[in-house]
Short mmCIF file of C-alpha atoms in Angstrom, two decimals:
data_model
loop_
_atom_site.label_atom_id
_atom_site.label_comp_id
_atom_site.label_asym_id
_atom_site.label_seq_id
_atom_site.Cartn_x
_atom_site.Cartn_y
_atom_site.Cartn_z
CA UNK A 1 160.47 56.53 149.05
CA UNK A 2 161.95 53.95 147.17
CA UNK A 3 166.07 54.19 146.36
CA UNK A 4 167.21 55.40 143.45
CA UNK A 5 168.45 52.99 140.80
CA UNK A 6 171.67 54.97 140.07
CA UNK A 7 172.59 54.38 143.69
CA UNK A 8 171.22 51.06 144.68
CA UNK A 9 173.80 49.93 141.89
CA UNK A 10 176.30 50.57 143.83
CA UNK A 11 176.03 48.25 146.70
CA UNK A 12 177.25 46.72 148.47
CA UNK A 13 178.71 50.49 149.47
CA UNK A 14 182.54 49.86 150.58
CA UNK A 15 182.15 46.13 149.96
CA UNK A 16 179.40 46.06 153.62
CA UNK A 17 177.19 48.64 153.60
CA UNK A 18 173.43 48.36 152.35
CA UNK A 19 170.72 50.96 151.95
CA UNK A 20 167.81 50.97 154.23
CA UNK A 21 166.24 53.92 153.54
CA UNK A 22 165.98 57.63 152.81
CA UNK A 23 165.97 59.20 156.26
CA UNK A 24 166.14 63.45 155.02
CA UNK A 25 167.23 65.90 152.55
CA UNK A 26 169.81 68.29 152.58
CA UNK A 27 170.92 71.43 150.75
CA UNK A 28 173.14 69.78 147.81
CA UNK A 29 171.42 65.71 148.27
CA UNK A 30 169.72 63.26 149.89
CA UNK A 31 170.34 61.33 153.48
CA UNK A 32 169.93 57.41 153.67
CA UNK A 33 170.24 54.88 156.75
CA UNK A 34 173.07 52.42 155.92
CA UNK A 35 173.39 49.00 158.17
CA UNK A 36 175.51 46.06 158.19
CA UNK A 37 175.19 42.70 159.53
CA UNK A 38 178.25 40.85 161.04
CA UNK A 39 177.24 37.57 163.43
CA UNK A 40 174.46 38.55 165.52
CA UNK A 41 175.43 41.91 165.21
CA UNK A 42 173.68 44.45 163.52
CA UNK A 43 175.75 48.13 162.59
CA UNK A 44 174.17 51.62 161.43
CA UNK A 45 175.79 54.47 159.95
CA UNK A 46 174.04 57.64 157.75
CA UNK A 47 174.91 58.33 153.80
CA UNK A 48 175.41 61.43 152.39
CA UNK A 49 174.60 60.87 148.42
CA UNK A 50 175.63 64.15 146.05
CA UNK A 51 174.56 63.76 142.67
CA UNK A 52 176.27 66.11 139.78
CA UNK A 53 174.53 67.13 138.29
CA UNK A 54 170.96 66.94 139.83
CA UNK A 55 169.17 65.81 136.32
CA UNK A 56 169.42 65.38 132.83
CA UNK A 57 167.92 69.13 132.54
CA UNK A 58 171.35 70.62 133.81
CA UNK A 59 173.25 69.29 131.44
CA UNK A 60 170.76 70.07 128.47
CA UNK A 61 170.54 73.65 129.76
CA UNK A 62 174.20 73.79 129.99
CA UNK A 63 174.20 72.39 125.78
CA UNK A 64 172.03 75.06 124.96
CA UNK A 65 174.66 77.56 126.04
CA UNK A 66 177.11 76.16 122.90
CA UNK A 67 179.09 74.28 125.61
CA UNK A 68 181.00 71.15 124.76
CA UNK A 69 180.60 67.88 126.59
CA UNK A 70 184.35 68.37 127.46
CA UNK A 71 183.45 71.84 128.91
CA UNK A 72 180.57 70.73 130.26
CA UNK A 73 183.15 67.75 132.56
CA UNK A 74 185.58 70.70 133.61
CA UNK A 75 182.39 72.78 134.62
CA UNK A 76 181.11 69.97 136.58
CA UNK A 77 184.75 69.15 138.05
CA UNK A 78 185.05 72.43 139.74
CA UNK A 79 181.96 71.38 141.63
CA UNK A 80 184.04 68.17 142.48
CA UNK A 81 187.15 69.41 143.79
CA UNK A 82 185.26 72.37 145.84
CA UNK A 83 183.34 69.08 147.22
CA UNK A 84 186.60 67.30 147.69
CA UNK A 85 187.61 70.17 149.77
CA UNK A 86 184.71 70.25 152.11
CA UNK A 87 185.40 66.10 152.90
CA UNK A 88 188.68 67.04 153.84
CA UNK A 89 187.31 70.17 156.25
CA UNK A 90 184.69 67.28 157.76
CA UNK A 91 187.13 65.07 158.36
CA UNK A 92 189.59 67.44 159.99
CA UNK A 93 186.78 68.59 162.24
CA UNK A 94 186.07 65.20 162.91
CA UNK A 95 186.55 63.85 166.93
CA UNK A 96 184.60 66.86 168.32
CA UNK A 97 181.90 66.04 170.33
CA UNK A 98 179.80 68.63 169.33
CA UNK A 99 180.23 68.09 165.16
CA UNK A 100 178.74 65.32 163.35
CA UNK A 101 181.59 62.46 163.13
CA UNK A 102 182.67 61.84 159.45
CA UNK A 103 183.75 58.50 159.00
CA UNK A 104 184.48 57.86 154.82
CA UNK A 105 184.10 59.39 151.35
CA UNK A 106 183.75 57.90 147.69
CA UNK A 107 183.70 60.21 144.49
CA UNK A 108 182.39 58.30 141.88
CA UNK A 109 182.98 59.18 138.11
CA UNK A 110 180.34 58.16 136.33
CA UNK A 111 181.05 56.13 132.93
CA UNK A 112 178.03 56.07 130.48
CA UNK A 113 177.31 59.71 131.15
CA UNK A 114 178.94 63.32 132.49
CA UNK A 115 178.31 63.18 135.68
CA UNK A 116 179.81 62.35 139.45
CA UNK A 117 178.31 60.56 143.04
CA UNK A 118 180.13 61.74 145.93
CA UNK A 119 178.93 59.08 148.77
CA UNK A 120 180.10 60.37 152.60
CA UNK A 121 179.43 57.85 155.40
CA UNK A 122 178.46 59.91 158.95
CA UNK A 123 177.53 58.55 162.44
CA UNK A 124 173.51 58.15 162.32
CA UNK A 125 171.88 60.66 164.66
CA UNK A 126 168.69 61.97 165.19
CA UNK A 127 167.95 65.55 163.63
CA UNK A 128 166.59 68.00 165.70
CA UNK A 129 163.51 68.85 163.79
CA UNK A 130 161.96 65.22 164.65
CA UNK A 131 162.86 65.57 168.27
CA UNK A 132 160.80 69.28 168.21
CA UNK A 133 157.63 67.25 166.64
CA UNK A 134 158.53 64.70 169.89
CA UNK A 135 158.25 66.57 173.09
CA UNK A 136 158.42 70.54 174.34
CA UNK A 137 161.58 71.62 175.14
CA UNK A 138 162.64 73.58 178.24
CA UNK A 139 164.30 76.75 178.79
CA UNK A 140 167.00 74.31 180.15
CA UNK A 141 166.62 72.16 176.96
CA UNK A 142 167.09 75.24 174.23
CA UNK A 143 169.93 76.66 176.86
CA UNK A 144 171.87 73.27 176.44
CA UNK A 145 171.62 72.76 172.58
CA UNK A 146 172.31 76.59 172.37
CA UNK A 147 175.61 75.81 174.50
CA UNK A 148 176.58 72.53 173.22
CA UNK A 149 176.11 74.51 168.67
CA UNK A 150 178.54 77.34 170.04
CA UNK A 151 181.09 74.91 171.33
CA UNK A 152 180.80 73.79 167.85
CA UNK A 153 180.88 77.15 166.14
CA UNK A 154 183.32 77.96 168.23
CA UNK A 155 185.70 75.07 166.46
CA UNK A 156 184.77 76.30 163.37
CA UNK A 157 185.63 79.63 163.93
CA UNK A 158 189.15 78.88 164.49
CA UNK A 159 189.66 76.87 161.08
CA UNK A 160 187.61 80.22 159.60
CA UNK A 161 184.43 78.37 158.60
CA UNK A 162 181.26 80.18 158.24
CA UNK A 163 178.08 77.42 158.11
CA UNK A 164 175.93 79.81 156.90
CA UNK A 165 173.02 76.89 156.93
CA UNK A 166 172.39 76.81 160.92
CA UNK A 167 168.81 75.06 160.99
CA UNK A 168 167.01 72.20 163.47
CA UNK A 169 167.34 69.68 160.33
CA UNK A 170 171.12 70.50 160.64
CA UNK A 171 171.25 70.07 164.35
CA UNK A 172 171.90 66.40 165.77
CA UNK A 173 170.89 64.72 168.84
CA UNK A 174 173.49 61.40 169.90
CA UNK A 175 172.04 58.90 171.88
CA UNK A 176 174.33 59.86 174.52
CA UNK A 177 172.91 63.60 174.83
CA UNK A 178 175.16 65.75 172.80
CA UNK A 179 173.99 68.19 170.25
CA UNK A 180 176.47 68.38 167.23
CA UNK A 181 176.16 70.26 163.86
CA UNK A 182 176.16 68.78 160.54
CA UNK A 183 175.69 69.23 157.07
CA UNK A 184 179.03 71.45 156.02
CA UNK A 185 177.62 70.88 152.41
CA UNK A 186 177.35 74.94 152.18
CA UNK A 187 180.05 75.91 154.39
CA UNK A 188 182.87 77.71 152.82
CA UNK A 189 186.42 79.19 154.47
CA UNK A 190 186.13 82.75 155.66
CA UNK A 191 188.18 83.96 153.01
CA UNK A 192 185.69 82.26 149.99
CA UNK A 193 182.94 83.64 151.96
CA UNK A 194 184.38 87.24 152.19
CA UNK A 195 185.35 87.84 148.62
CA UNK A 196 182.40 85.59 146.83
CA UNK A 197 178.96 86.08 148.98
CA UNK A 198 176.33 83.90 147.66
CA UNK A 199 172.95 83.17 149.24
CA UNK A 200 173.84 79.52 150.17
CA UNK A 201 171.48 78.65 153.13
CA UNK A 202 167.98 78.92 154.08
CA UNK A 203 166.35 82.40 154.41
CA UNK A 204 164.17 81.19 157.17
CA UNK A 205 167.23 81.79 159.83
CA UNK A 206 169.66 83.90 157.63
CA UNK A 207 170.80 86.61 159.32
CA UNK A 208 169.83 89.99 156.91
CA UNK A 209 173.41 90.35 155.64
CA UNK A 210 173.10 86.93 154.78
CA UNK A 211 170.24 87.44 152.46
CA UNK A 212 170.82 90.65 150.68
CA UNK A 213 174.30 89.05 149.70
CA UNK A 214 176.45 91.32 151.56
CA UNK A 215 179.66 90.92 152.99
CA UNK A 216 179.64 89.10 156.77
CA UNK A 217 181.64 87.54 159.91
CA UNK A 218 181.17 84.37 161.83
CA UNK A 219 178.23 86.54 163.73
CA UNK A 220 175.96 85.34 160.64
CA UNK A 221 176.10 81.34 162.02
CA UNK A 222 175.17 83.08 166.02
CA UNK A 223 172.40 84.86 164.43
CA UNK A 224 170.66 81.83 162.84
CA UNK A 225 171.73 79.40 165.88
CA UNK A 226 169.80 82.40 168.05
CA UNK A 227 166.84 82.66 165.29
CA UNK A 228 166.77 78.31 165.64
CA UNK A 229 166.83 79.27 169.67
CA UNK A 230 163.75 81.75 169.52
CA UNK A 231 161.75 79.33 167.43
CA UNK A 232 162.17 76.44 170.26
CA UNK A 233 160.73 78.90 172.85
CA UNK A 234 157.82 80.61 170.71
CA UNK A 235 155.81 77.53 169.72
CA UNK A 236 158.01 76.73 166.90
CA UNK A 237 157.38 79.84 165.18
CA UNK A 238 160.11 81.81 163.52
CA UNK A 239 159.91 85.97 164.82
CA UNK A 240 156.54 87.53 163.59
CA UNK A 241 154.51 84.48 162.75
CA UNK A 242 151.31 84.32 164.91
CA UNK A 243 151.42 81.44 167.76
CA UNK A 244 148.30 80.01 167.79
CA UNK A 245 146.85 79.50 164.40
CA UNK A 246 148.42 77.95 160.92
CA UNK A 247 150.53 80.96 159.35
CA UNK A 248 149.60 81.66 155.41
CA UNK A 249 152.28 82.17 152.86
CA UNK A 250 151.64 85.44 153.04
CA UNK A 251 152.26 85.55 156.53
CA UNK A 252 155.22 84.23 156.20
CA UNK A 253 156.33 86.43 153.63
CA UNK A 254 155.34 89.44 155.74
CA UNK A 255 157.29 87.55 158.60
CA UNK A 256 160.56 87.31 156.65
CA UNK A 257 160.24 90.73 155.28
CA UNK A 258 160.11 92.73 158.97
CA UNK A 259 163.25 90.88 159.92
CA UNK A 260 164.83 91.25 157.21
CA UNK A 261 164.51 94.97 157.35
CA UNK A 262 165.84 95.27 160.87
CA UNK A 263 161.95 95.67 162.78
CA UNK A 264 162.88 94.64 166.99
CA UNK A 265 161.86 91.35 167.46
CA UNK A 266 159.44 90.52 170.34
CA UNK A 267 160.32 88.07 173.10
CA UNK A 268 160.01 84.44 172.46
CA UNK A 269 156.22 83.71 174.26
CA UNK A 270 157.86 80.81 176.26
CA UNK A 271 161.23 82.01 177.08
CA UNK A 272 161.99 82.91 180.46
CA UNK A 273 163.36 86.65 180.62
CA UNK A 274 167.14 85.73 181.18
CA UNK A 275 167.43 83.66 177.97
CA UNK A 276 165.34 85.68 176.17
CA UNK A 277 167.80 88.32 176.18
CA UNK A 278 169.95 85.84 175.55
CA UNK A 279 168.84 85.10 172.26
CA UNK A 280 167.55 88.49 171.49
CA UNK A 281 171.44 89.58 171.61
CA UNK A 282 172.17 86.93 169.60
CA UNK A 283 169.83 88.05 166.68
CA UNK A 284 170.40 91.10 167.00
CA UNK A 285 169.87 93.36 163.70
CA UNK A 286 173.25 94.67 163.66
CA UNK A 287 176.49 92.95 163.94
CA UNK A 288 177.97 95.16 166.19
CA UNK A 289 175.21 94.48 168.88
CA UNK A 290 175.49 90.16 168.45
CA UNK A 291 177.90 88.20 170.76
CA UNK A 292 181.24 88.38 169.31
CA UNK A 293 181.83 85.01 169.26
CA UNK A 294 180.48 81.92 170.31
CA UNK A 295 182.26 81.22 173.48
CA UNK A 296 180.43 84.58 174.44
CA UNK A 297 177.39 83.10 173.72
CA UNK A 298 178.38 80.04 175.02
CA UNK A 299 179.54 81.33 178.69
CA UNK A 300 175.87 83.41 179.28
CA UNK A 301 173.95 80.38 178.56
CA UNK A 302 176.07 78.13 180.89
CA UNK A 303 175.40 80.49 183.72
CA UNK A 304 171.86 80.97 182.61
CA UNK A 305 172.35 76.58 183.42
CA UNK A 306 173.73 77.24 186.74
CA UNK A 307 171.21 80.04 187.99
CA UNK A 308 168.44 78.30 187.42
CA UNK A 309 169.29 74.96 188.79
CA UNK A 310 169.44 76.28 192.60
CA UNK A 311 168.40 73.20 193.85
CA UNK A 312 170.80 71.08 192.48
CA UNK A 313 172.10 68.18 195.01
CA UNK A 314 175.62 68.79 194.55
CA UNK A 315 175.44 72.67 194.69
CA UNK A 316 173.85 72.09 197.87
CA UNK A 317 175.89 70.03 198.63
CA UNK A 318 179.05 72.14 198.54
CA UNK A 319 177.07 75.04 200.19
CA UNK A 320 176.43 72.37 203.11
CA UNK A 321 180.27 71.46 203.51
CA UNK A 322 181.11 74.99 203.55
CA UNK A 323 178.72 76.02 206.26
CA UNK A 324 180.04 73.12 208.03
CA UNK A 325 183.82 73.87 207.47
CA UNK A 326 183.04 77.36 209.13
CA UNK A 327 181.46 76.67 211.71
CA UNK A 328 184.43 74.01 212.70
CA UNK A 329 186.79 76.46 212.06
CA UNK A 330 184.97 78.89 214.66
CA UNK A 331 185.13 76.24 217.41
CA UNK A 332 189.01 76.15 216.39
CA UNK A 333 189.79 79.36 217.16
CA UNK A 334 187.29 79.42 220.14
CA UNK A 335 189.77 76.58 221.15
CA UNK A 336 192.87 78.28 220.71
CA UNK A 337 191.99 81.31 222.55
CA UNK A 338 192.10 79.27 225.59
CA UNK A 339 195.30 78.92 227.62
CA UNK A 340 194.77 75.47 228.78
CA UNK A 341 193.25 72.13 227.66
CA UNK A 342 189.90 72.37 229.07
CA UNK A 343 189.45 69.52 231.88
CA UNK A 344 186.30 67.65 232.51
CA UNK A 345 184.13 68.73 235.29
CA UNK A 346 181.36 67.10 236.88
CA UNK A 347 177.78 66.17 235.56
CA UNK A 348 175.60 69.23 234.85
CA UNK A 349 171.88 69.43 235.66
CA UNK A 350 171.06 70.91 232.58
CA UNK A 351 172.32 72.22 228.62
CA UNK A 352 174.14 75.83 227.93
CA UNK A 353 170.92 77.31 226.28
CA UNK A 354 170.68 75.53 222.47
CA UNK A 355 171.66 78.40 220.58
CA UNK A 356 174.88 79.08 221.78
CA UNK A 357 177.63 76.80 222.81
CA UNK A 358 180.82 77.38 224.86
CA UNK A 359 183.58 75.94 225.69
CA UNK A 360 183.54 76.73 229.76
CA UNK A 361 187.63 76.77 230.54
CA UNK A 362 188.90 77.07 234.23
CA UNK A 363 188.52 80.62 235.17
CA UNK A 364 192.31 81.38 235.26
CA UNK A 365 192.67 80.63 231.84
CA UNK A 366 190.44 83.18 230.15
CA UNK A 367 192.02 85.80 228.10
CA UNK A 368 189.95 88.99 228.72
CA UNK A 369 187.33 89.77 226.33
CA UNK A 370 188.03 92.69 224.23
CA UNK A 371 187.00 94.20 221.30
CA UNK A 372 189.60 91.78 219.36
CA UNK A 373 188.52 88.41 220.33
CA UNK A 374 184.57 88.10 220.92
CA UNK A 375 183.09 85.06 222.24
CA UNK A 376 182.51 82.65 218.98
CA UNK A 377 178.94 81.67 218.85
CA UNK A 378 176.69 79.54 216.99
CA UNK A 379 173.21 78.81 216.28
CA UNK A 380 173.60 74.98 215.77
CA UNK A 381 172.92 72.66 218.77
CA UNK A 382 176.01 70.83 220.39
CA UNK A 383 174.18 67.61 218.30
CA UNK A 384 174.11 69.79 215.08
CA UNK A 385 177.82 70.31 215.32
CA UNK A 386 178.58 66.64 216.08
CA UNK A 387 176.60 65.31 213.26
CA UNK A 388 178.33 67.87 210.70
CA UNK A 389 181.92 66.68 212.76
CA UNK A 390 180.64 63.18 211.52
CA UNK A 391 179.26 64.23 207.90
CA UNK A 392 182.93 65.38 207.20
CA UNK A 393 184.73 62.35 208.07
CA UNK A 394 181.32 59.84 206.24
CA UNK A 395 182.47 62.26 203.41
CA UNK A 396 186.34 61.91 203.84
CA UNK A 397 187.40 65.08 204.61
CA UNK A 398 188.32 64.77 208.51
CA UNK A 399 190.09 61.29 209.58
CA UNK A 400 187.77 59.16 211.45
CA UNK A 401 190.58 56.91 212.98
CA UNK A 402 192.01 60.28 214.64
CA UNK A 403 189.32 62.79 214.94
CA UNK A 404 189.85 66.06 215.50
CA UNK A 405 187.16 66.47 217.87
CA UNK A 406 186.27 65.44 221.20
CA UNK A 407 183.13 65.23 222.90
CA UNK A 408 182.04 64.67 226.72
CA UNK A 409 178.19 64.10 226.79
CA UNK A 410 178.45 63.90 230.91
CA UNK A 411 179.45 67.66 231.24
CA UNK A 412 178.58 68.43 227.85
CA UNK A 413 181.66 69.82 226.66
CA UNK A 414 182.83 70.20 223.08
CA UNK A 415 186.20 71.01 222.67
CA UNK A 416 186.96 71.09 218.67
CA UNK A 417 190.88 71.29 217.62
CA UNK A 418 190.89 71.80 213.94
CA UNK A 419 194.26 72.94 213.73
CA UNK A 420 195.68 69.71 211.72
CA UNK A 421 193.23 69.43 209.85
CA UNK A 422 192.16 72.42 208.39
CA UNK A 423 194.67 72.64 205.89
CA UNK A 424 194.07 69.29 204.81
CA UNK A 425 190.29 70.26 203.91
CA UNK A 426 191.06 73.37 202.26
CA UNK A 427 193.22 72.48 199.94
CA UNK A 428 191.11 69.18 198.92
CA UNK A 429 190.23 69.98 195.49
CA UNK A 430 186.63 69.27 196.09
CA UNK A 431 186.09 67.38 192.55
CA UNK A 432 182.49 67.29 192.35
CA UNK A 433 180.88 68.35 188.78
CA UNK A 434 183.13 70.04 186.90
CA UNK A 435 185.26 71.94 190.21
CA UNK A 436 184.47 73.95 193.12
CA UNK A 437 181.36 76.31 193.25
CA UNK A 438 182.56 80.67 193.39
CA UNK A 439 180.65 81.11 196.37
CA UNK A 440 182.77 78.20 198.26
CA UNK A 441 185.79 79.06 197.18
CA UNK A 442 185.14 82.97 198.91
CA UNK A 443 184.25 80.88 202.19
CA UNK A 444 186.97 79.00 202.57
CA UNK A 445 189.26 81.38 201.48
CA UNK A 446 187.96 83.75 203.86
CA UNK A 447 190.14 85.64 206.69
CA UNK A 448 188.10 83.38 209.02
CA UNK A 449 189.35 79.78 207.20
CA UNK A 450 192.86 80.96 206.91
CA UNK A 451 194.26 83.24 209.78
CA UNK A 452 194.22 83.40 213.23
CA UNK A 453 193.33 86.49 214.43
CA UNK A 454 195.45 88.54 215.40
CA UNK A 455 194.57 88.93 218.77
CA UNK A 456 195.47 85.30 219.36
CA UNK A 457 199.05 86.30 218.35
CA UNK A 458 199.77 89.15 221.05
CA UNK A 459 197.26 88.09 223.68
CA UNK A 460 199.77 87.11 227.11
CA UNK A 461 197.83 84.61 229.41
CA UNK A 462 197.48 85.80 232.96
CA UNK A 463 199.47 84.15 235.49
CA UNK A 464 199.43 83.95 238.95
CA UNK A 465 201.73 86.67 240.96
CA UNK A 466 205.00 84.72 242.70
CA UNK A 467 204.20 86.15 246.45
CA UNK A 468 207.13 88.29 247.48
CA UNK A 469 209.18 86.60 250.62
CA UNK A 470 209.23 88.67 253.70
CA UNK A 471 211.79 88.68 256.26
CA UNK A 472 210.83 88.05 259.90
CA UNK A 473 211.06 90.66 262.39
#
């Protein structure tokens, strides 16, 4: 589509910037790719061109109304400073990672003629509704944009923003992976929103407040972001549309209608059952039953992330250390239950049976068995334990050049002292992802990781009795 006159007169934009092309519409203008050229460089950026008014027409319809041209120019300038105001909202939101970066404004009076262009340079992303035409998304996928547009709503909740225009042409994907929301050209503060209602937005995901132009909460942007959800996991079909053939207008009509009157919606066809009721709370008819707030939302879809990655090598990886942390701890007390270092003894013909292991002490030694202090057993071979031993310190977590182990493969032997150590490992902070898994942390801060029993405390070797001297007859 070729640029429009009125603004391909004003490049060079800021003194650099050309026009490439139009790239997408949005609800108050039109979306162009900007570049610039610097060496061998080559820079990109998005435009955001308002026009006031939209046509000739406006301004004849506003004439035939017996306004003046003067009246006309404060009409318009109300548009301009409500504008203004929105800039200055973008650019205070500006530096989150999950909002569309602004990065400069112009407001341009025009001179042969009423009218204003109000120019706003963005980063250049990619909007979602190209990337659903690209590829199916996951459950994973729709779980992770649906996290990444609360963190965002979540921002704008606390400056009292409602969007009121959540849609997959105003979602954004960085080249980096990030979903961000854009387009604040409809947003208002809470307290504009509250007092004035308008039907700013498209009905497609308004929530049904929304539309009949009643009064509403923040719960109107989770509703839409939940409707934009259900669509990415039914085929790309809004609630009610059928899946599998081309929808009519009448359809559509019908569609809009049942949701807007509060009918249940069904499942999304693709969505697995734990996000569905995800997003089924989210659009729910009343606002009473929605997610409060975004972080809400936001905290069931990250553990709808983390249940249904299971496999995942670091997870396992943690689970793996802490199995081996027990079972070293075991051998530790094992160890400390005996009176005496254990000594080596000759060769053996042949193993302790594979799935147990212990630590034979000189018979003197051995506090009773009671109820108290069973014999610690295991189901890992002597080599199991070894390799886990050597796992730790590979990973850093027992010092190699003083292990805490020692091993005697002649009498087969394992005598494991993890006294010193132990409180090294458990407090390690175990940095891997984002911290340290819930199920870990109950291992190792188990009875078993942190006390001795208390058996170990009161138990009294036996000693041999001093034989009482006799006197000769």
């Amino acid at each position: 589509m070729p640029i429009p006159e009125r603004l391909s007169r004003l490049e060079p934009l800021w003194g650099v910037w050309r026009i490439k092309g139009e790239i997408g519409r949005g609800s108050f203008g039109r979306v162009y790719e900007l570049y610039r050229e610097e060496f061998a460089d080559r820079y990109v950026s998005a435009l955001k061109w308002i026009a006031l008014p939209k046509d000739k027409d406006e301004i004849d319809e506003l004439r035939s109304e017996r306004m003046s041209d003067g009246e006309i120019r404060s009409y318009y300038g109300g548009f301009i400073k409500s504008l203004n105001s929105e800039i200055r909202l973008m650019s205070e939101l500006g530096g989150n990672s999950h909002i569309v970066n602004y990065l400069d404004h112009l407001i341009i009076e025009r001179k042969d003629e009423i009218g204003w262009d109000i120019l706003i340079r963005m980063e250049l992303l990619k909007p979602l509704d190209k990337l659903m035409s690209e590829k199916t998304l996951s459950n994973n996928d729709v779980a992770v944009i649906g996290a990444h547009i609360c963190q965002a709503l979540d921002v704008c909740g606390r400056h009292g923003i409602i969007h009121r225009d959540i849609k997959p042409a105003n979602i954004f994907i960085s080249p980096d992976g990030n979903y961000k929301l854009g387009d604040f050209g409809v947003a208002r503060t809470m307290e504009k929103t509250l007092n004035n209602m308008s039907r700013k937005g498209t009905p497609l995901y308004m929530a049904p407040e929304v539309y009949r132009c009643e009064p509403t909460d923040l719960t109107a942007d989770i509703y839409s972001l939940g409707l934009v959800l259900y669509q990415l996991l039914n085929g790309n079909r809004v609630p009610f549309l059928p899946i599998d053939t081309a929808p009519s207008y009448e359809q559509r009509e019908a569609a809009l209608e049942r949701r807007i009157k509060g009918d249940p919606l069904p499942p999304p066809v693709h969505a697995d059952k734990n996000i569905s009721r995800i997003i089924l709370k989210a659009c729910a008819y009343k606002r009473g039953d929605r997610y409060k707030n975004a972080l809400e939302m936001k905290r069931d879809l990250e553990r709808f992330l983390d249940q249904s990655a299971p496999s995942s090598p670091n997870k396992g990886l943690r689970i793996g250390i802490a199995a081996t942390l027990v079972v070293c701890v075991a051998f530790w007390l094992a160890s400390r239950m005996m009176k005496t270092p254990v000594s080596p003894e000759p060769a053996q013909s042949a193993l302790p049976s594979p799935s147990v292991i212990v630590v034979e002490p000189t018979p003197e030694s051995i506090i009773q068995p009671s109820p108290e202090n069973a014999e610690v057993q295991t189901d890992l071979t002597l080599d199991e334990i070894i390799d886990m031993q050597q796992r730790l310190m590979e990973l850093g977590w027992l010092d190699a050049s003083e292990p805490s182990g020692k091993y005697d493969a002649a009498t087969s032997h394992a005598v494991i002292d993890m006294k010193r150590h132990t409180n090294e490992i458990l407090n390690t902070t175990f940095a891997i992802d984002s911290g340290v898994d819930e199920e870990l942390l109950e291992i190792l801060k188990s009875p078993l990781a942190l006390e001795k029993p208390e058996s170990m405390t009161q138990a009294t070797p036996t000693s041999t009795p001093t034989p009482t001297p006799t006197t000769p007859a």
